[in-house]
C-alpha cells in the first residue's frame, strides 16, 4: 500500500499544476458514473485508463442496481450514490459494467446465494428476473454458458431498474443522460456493449493504435 501510494503521489501530486492540485481546487466533475462489480479483476479505472476525477464509481456484488424504493424505508447505498451522481454531479452517462466469471451471478445460477451468507442471498434477488429469463430461454445449456447469459441479462435488468428512479427518468426525458451496458470478458480480454435497440451485446472494435493521432 505504501509503496503504491508513493508511486501514485509522484504521478498525480508533483508540480504546481498537478492533477490533484486542480482537483482539490476545482472539485470533482466526472461525466460518467460506472456501476461495476467488487471483483478484484474488474477495476473500472484500470480497465478504462481513467485518471483521478474522471469516473464516479459504485462497486457492489455483481454490479447490480436495485429498483427505486418509494417506501421511504431501508438503507440504500447504491441508490444514494446514483442519486448523488445524477442530481449533484450531473453525470451525462451511466455505465453498468458486467463481467465474465462473476461469482455473485454464479451463486445465483447455482442457487447457492444462501451459502455465501444472507446479505449476498438477499442482494442477489435483485437479479432474480435475469436468472428466470435465462433458465426459460437456455435451460439445456451447461452452467458456464448459463452464467454468461445471466451476467449479460442482469445488466439489462439493472438498466431497466435505473429507469425506475424518477430523477433518472426525468434526465432521460430531457436528454441530459444516457444509459449503457458494457460486458468485460476477462477470459478473452474483450469488451462488449449492449445494443439496447437489438437487445444484444456486440464486441467493441478497438481502433488500431497506429492510426490514432
Ligand atoms: Zn462479479
mmCIF file of C-alpha atoms and ligand atoms in Angstrom:
data_model
loop_
_atom_site.group_PDB
_atom_site.id
_atom_site.type_symbol
_atom_site.label_atom_id
_atom_site.label_comp_id
_atom_site.label_asym_id
_atom_site.label_seq_id
_atom_site.Cartn_x
_atom_site.Cartn_y
_atom_site.Cartn_z
ATOM 1 C CA UNK A 1 0.000 0.000 0.000
ATOM 2 C CA UNK A 2 2.713 2.485 0.971
ATOM 3 C CA UNK A 3 4.947 1.671 -1.995
ATOM 4 C CA UNK A 4 1.956 2.008 -4.282
ATOM 5 C CA UNK A 5 0.949 5.314 -2.699
ATOM 6 C CA UNK A 6 4.454 6.660 -3.229
ATOM 7 C CA UNK A 7 4.205 5.996 -6.975
ATOM 8 C CA UNK A 8 0.669 7.385 -7.038
ATOM 9 C CA UNK A 9 1.744 10.587 -5.300
ATOM 10 C CA UNK A 10 4.737 11.083 -7.584
ATOM 11 C CA UNK A 11 2.461 10.763 -10.574
ATOM 12 C CA UNK A 12 -0.502 12.874 -9.503
ATOM 13 C CA UNK A 13 0.791 15.341 -6.877
ATOM 14 C CA UNK A 14 4.076 16.553 -8.333
ATOM 15 C CA UNK A 15 4.340 20.124 -9.599
ATOM 16 C CA UNK A 16 2.135 23.172 -9.100
ATOM 17 C CA UNK A 17 -0.244 22.122 -11.873
ATOM 18 C CA UNK A 18 -0.586 18.527 -10.717
ATOM 19 C CA UNK A 19 -3.778 16.562 -11.281
ATOM 20 C CA UNK A 20 -4.693 16.820 -7.610
ATOM 21 C CA UNK A 21 -3.884 20.491 -7.214
ATOM 22 C CA UNK A 22 -6.502 21.083 -9.898
ATOM 23 C CA UNK A 23 -8.997 18.565 -8.472
ATOM 24 C CA UNK A 24 -8.593 19.866 -4.935
ATOM 25 C CA UNK A 25 -9.159 23.450 -6.071
ATOM 26 C CA UNK A 26 -11.930 22.969 -8.616
ATOM 27 C CA UNK A 27 -13.595 19.914 -7.088
ATOM 28 C CA UNK A 28 -14.726 16.856 -8.973
ATOM 29 C CA UNK A 29 -16.823 16.984 -12.125
ATOM 30 C CA UNK A 30 -16.898 13.472 -13.557
ATOM 31 C CA UNK A 31 -19.092 12.978 -16.604
ATOM 32 C CA UNK A 32 -19.575 9.250 -16.083
ATOM 33 C CA UNK A 33 -20.982 7.027 -13.356
ATOM 34 C CA UNK A 34 -19.787 3.435 -13.599
ATOM 35 C CA UNK A 35 -21.547 0.708 -11.634
ATOM 36 C CA UNK A 36 -19.155 -2.236 -11.521
ATOM 37 C CA UNK A 37 -18.607 -5.465 -9.617
ATOM 38 C CA UNK A 38 -16.479 -5.689 -6.471
ATOM 39 C CA UNK A 39 -14.474 -8.441 -8.206
ATOM 40 C CA UNK A 40 -10.749 -7.650 -7.861
ATOM 41 C CA UNK A 41 -10.178 -8.283 -11.565
ATOM 42 C CA UNK A 42 -12.633 -5.678 -12.799
ATOM 43 C CA UNK A 43 -11.418 -2.237 -11.721
ATOM 44 C CA UNK A 44 -13.273 0.366 -13.835
ATOM 45 C CA UNK A 45 -10.481 2.948 -13.651
ATOM 46 C CA UNK A 46 -7.793 0.419 -14.605
ATOM 47 C CA UNK A 47 -9.826 -1.028 -17.480
ATOM 48 C CA UNK A 48 -10.657 2.380 -18.915
ATOM 49 C CA UNK A 49 -7.338 4.046 -18.162
ATOM 50 C CA UNK A 50 -9.215 6.846 -16.407
ATOM 51 C CA UNK A 51 -7.423 9.487 -14.382
ATOM 52 C CA UNK A 52 -8.490 10.654 -10.909
ATOM 53 C CA UNK A 53 -11.621 12.785 -11.153
ATOM 54 C CA UNK A 54 -12.902 11.236 -14.378
ATOM 55 C CA UNK A 55 -15.131 8.446 -13.052
ATOM 56 C CA UNK A 56 -17.697 8.341 -10.281
ATOM 57 C CA UNK A 57 -17.775 4.676 -9.301
ATOM 58 C CA UNK A 58 -20.109 2.378 -7.405
ATOM 59 C CA UNK A 59 -18.953 -1.208 -6.915
ATOM 60 C CA UNK A 60 -21.017 -3.992 -5.427
ATOM 61 C CA UNK A 61 -21.505 -7.747 -5.747
ATOM 62 C CA UNK A 62 -22.461 -8.451 -9.378
ATOM 63 C CA UNK A 63 -22.722 -4.767 -10.392
ATOM 64 C CA UNK A 64 -26.444 -4.606 -9.661
ATOM 65 C CA UNK A 65 -28.856 -1.691 -9.447
ATOM 66 C CA UNK A 66 -31.912 -2.347 -7.270
ATOM 67 C CA UNK A 67 -35.229 -0.854 -8.382
ATOM 68 C CA UNK A 68 -36.287 2.516 -6.973
ATOM 69 C CA UNK A 69 -37.727 2.053 -3.483
ATOM 70 C CA UNK A 70 -40.543 4.527 -2.941
ATOM 71 C CA UNK A 71 -41.408 3.168 0.524
ATOM 72 C CA UNK A 72 -39.045 5.541 2.291
ATOM 73 C CA UNK A 73 -37.664 2.671 4.362
ATOM 74 C CA UNK A 74 -34.391 0.796 4.130
ATOM 75 C CA UNK A 75 -30.804 1.979 3.758
ATOM 76 C CA UNK A 76 -29.789 2.258 0.122
ATOM 77 C CA UNK A 77 -26.102 2.844 -0.521
ATOM 78 C CA UNK A 78 -26.249 2.163 -4.251
ATOM 79 C CA UNK A 79 -29.320 4.341 -4.751
ATOM 80 C CA UNK A 80 -27.716 7.156 -2.731
ATOM 81 C CA UNK A 81 -24.614 7.093 -4.953
ATOM 82 C CA UNK A 82 -26.734 7.086 -8.115
ATOM 83 C CA UNK A 83 -28.811 9.968 -6.793
ATOM 84 C CA UNK A 84 -25.701 11.994 -5.925
ATOM 85 C CA UNK A 85 -24.140 11.321 -9.330
ATOM 86 C CA UNK A 86 -27.236 12.338 -11.287
ATOM 87 C CA UNK A 87 -28.634 15.138 -9.112
ATOM 88 C CA UNK A 88 -25.457 16.795 -7.821
ATOM 89 C CA UNK A 89 -22.643 15.873 -10.184
ATOM 90 C CA UNK A 90 -24.985 15.789 -13.172
ATOM 91 C CA UNK A 91 -23.168 12.943 -14.892
ATOM 92 C CA UNK A 92 -24.017 12.560 -18.559
ATOM 93 C CA UNK A 93 -23.707 8.767 -18.760
ATOM 94 C CA UNK A 94 -24.264 5.766 -16.516
ATOM 95 C CA UNK A 95 -22.440 2.565 -17.449
ATOM 96 C CA UNK A 96 -23.330 -0.817 -15.966
ATOM 97 C CA UNK A 97 -20.082 -2.792 -16.221
ATOM 98 C CA UNK A 98 -20.644 -6.537 -16.018
ATOM 99 C CA UNK A 99 -18.054 -9.246 -16.440
ATOM 100 C CA UNK A 100 -17.307 -12.901 -17.210
ATOM 101 C CA UNK A 101 -16.830 -15.292 -14.238
ATOM 102 C CA UNK A 102 -18.924 -13.188 -11.857
ATOM 103 C CA UNK A 103 -19.071 -15.042 -8.532
ATOM 104 C CA UNK A 104 -22.339 -13.413 -7.476
ATOM 105 C CA UNK A 105 -24.063 -14.441 -10.695
ATOM 106 C CA UNK A 106 -22.641 -17.960 -10.463
ATOM 107 C CA UNK A 107 -24.003 -18.317 -6.920
ATOM 108 C CA UNK A 108 -27.376 -17.087 -8.137
ATOM 109 C CA UNK A 109 -27.439 -19.566 -11.044
ATOM 110 C CA UNK A 110 -26.359 -22.452 -8.826
ATOM 111 C CA UNK A 111 -28.904 -21.495 -6.191
ATOM 112 C CA UNK A 112 -26.062 -21.130 -3.699
ATOM 113 C CA UNK A 113 -26.557 -17.485 -2.765
ATOM 114 C CA UNK A 114 -27.647 -18.571 0.701
ATOM 115 C CA UNK A 115 -24.420 -20.454 1.341
ATOM 116 C CA UNK A 116 -22.424 -17.267 0.713
ATOM 117 C CA UNK A 117 -24.235 -15.512 3.555
ATOM 118 C CA UNK A 118 -27.631 -13.932 3.934
ATOM 119 C CA UNK A 119 -26.550 -10.486 2.732
ATOM 120 C CA UNK A 120 -25.403 -11.890 -0.610
ATOM 121 C CA UNK A 121 -28.520 -14.041 -0.810
ATOM 122 C CA UNK A 122 -30.836 -11.108 -0.324
ATOM 123 C CA UNK A 123 -28.784 -8.844 -2.556
ATOM 124 C CA UNK A 124 -28.745 -11.275 -5.478
ATOM 125 C CA UNK A 125 -32.555 -11.294 -5.509
ATOM 126 C CA UNK A 126 -32.187 -8.066 -7.480
ATOM 127 C CA UNK A 127 -31.109 -10.294 -10.411
ATOM 128 C CA UNK A 128 -33.770 -12.993 -9.894
ATOM 129 C CA UNK A 129 -35.581 -11.840 -13.026
ATOM 130 C CA UNK A 130 -32.397 -12.308 -15.050
ATOM 131 C CA UNK A 131 -31.990 -15.867 -13.768
ATOM 132 C CA UNK A 132 -35.613 -16.729 -14.597
ATOM 133 C CA UNK A 133 -35.240 -15.277 -18.092
ATOM 134 C CA UNK A 134 -32.030 -17.216 -18.768
ATOM 135 C CA UNK A 135 -33.428 -20.518 -17.469
ATOM 136 C CA UNK A 136 -36.530 -20.077 -19.619
ATOM 137 C CA UNK A 137 -34.522 -19.435 -22.790
ATOM 138 C CA UNK A 138 -31.396 -21.574 -22.358
ATOM 139 C CA UNK A 139 -32.321 -24.320 -19.891
ATOM 140 C CA UNK A 140 -30.390 -27.032 -21.772
ATOM 141 C CA UNK A 141 -27.075 -25.177 -21.735
ATOM 142 C CA UNK A 142 -24.207 -26.006 -19.363
ATOM 143 C CA UNK A 143 -23.690 -23.950 -16.209
ATOM 144 C CA UNK A 144 -20.847 -21.833 -17.632
ATOM 145 C CA UNK A 145 -22.997 -20.798 -20.572
ATOM 146 C CA UNK A 146 -25.963 -20.113 -18.302
ATOM 147 C CA UNK A 147 -23.757 -17.895 -16.126
ATOM 148 C CA UNK A 148 -22.521 -15.989 -19.159
ATOM 149 C CA UNK A 149 -26.083 -15.347 -20.299
ATOM 150 C CA UNK A 150 -27.117 -14.299 -16.791
ATOM 151 C CA UNK A 151 -24.126 -11.953 -16.441
ATOM 152 C CA UNK A 152 -25.396 -10.173 -19.553
ATOM 153 C CA UNK A 153 -29.103 -10.407 -18.725
ATOM 154 C CA UNK A 154 -28.542 -8.906 -15.282
ATOM 155 C CA UNK A 155 -27.025 -5.845 -16.973
ATOM 156 C CA UNK A 156 -30.315 -5.401 -18.844
ATOM 157 C CA UNK A 157 -32.223 -5.752 -15.562
ATOM 158 C CA UNK A 158 -30.067 -3.099 -13.915
ATOM 159 C CA UNK A 159 -30.627 -0.710 -16.829
ATOM 160 C CA UNK A 160 -34.384 -1.303 -16.503
ATOM 161 C CA UNK A 161 -34.120 -0.633 -12.768
ATOM 162 C CA UNK A 162 -32.224 2.606 -13.387
ATOM 163 C CA UNK A 163 -35.212 3.817 -15.397
ATOM 164 C CA UNK A 164 -37.477 3.368 -12.338
ATOM 165 C CA UNK A 165 -35.719 6.226 -10.486
ATOM 166 C CA UNK A 166 -37.798 9.400 -11.044
ATOM 167 C CA UNK A 167 -34.750 11.661 -11.361
ATOM 168 C CA UNK A 168 -33.243 9.333 -13.984
ATOM 169 C CA UNK A 169 -36.475 9.150 -15.961
ATOM 170 C CA UNK A 170 -36.578 12.944 -15.900
ATOM 171 C CA UNK A 171 -32.947 13.293 -17.018
ATOM 172 C CA UNK A 172 -33.519 10.764 -19.815
ATOM 173 C CA UNK A 173 -36.635 12.645 -20.918
ATOM 174 C CA UNK A 174 -34.635 15.862 -21.130
ATOM 175 C CA UNK A 175 -31.782 14.111 -22.985
ATOM 176 C CA UNK A 176 -29.308 15.015 -20.253
ATOM 177 C CA UNK A 177 -28.361 11.402 -19.562
ATOM 178 C CA UNK A 178 -27.628 8.174 -21.437
ATOM 179 C CA UNK A 179 -27.542 4.624 -20.062
ATOM 180 C CA UNK A 180 -25.107 1.951 -21.256
ATOM 181 C CA UNK A 181 -24.442 -1.727 -20.637
ATOM 182 C CA UNK A 182 -20.867 -2.985 -21.041
ATOM 183 C CA UNK A 183 -19.534 -6.513 -20.534
ATOM 184 C CA UNK A 184 -15.857 -7.259 -19.896
ATOM 185 C CA UNK A 185 -14.850 -10.798 -20.844
ATOM 186 C CA UNK A 186 -11.878 -11.450 -18.593
ATOM 187 C CA UNK A 187 -11.123 -14.698 -20.450
ATOM 188 C CA UNK A 188 -10.763 -13.249 -23.943
ATOM 189 C CA UNK A 189 -9.825 -9.686 -22.965
ATOM 190 C CA UNK A 190 -12.666 -8.229 -24.981
ATOM 191 C CA UNK A 191 -15.224 -5.563 -24.208
ATOM 192 C CA UNK A 192 -18.813 -5.780 -25.415
ATOM 193 C CA UNK A 193 -21.532 -3.130 -25.455
ATOM 194 C CA UNK A 194 -25.260 -3.705 -25.191
ATOM 195 C CA UNK A 195 -27.127 -2.615 -28.298
ATOM 196 C CA UNK A 196 -30.315 -1.634 -26.493
ATOM 197 C CA UNK A 197 -32.315 -1.500 -29.717
ATOM 198 C CA UNK A 198 -31.413 -5.032 -30.764
ATOM 199 C CA UNK A 199 -31.120 -6.302 -27.185
ATOM 200 C CA UNK A 200 -27.742 -7.899 -27.972
ATOM 201 C CA UNK A 201 -24.181 -7.450 -26.797
ATOM 202 C CA UNK A 202 -21.689 -6.637 -29.530
ATOM 203 C CA UNK A 203 -17.901 -6.716 -29.323
ATOM 204 C CA UNK A 204 -16.375 -3.252 -29.334
ATOM 205 C CA UNK A 205 -13.739 -2.995 -32.040
ATOM 206 C CA UNK A 206 -10.612 -1.297 -30.805
ATOM 207 C CA UNK A 207 -9.093 1.212 -33.200
ATOM 208 C CA UNK A 208 -5.631 0.365 -34.458
ATOM 209 C CA UNK A 209 -3.099 2.266 -32.325
ATOM 210 C CA UNK A 210 -1.050 3.062 -35.425
ATOM 211 C CA UNK A 211 -3.817 5.212 -36.930
ATOM 212 C CA UNK A 212 -4.604 7.145 -33.747
ATOM 213 C CA UNK A 213 -3.411 10.723 -33.576
HETATM 214 ZN ZN1 LIG B 1 -18.748 -10.003 -10.408
#
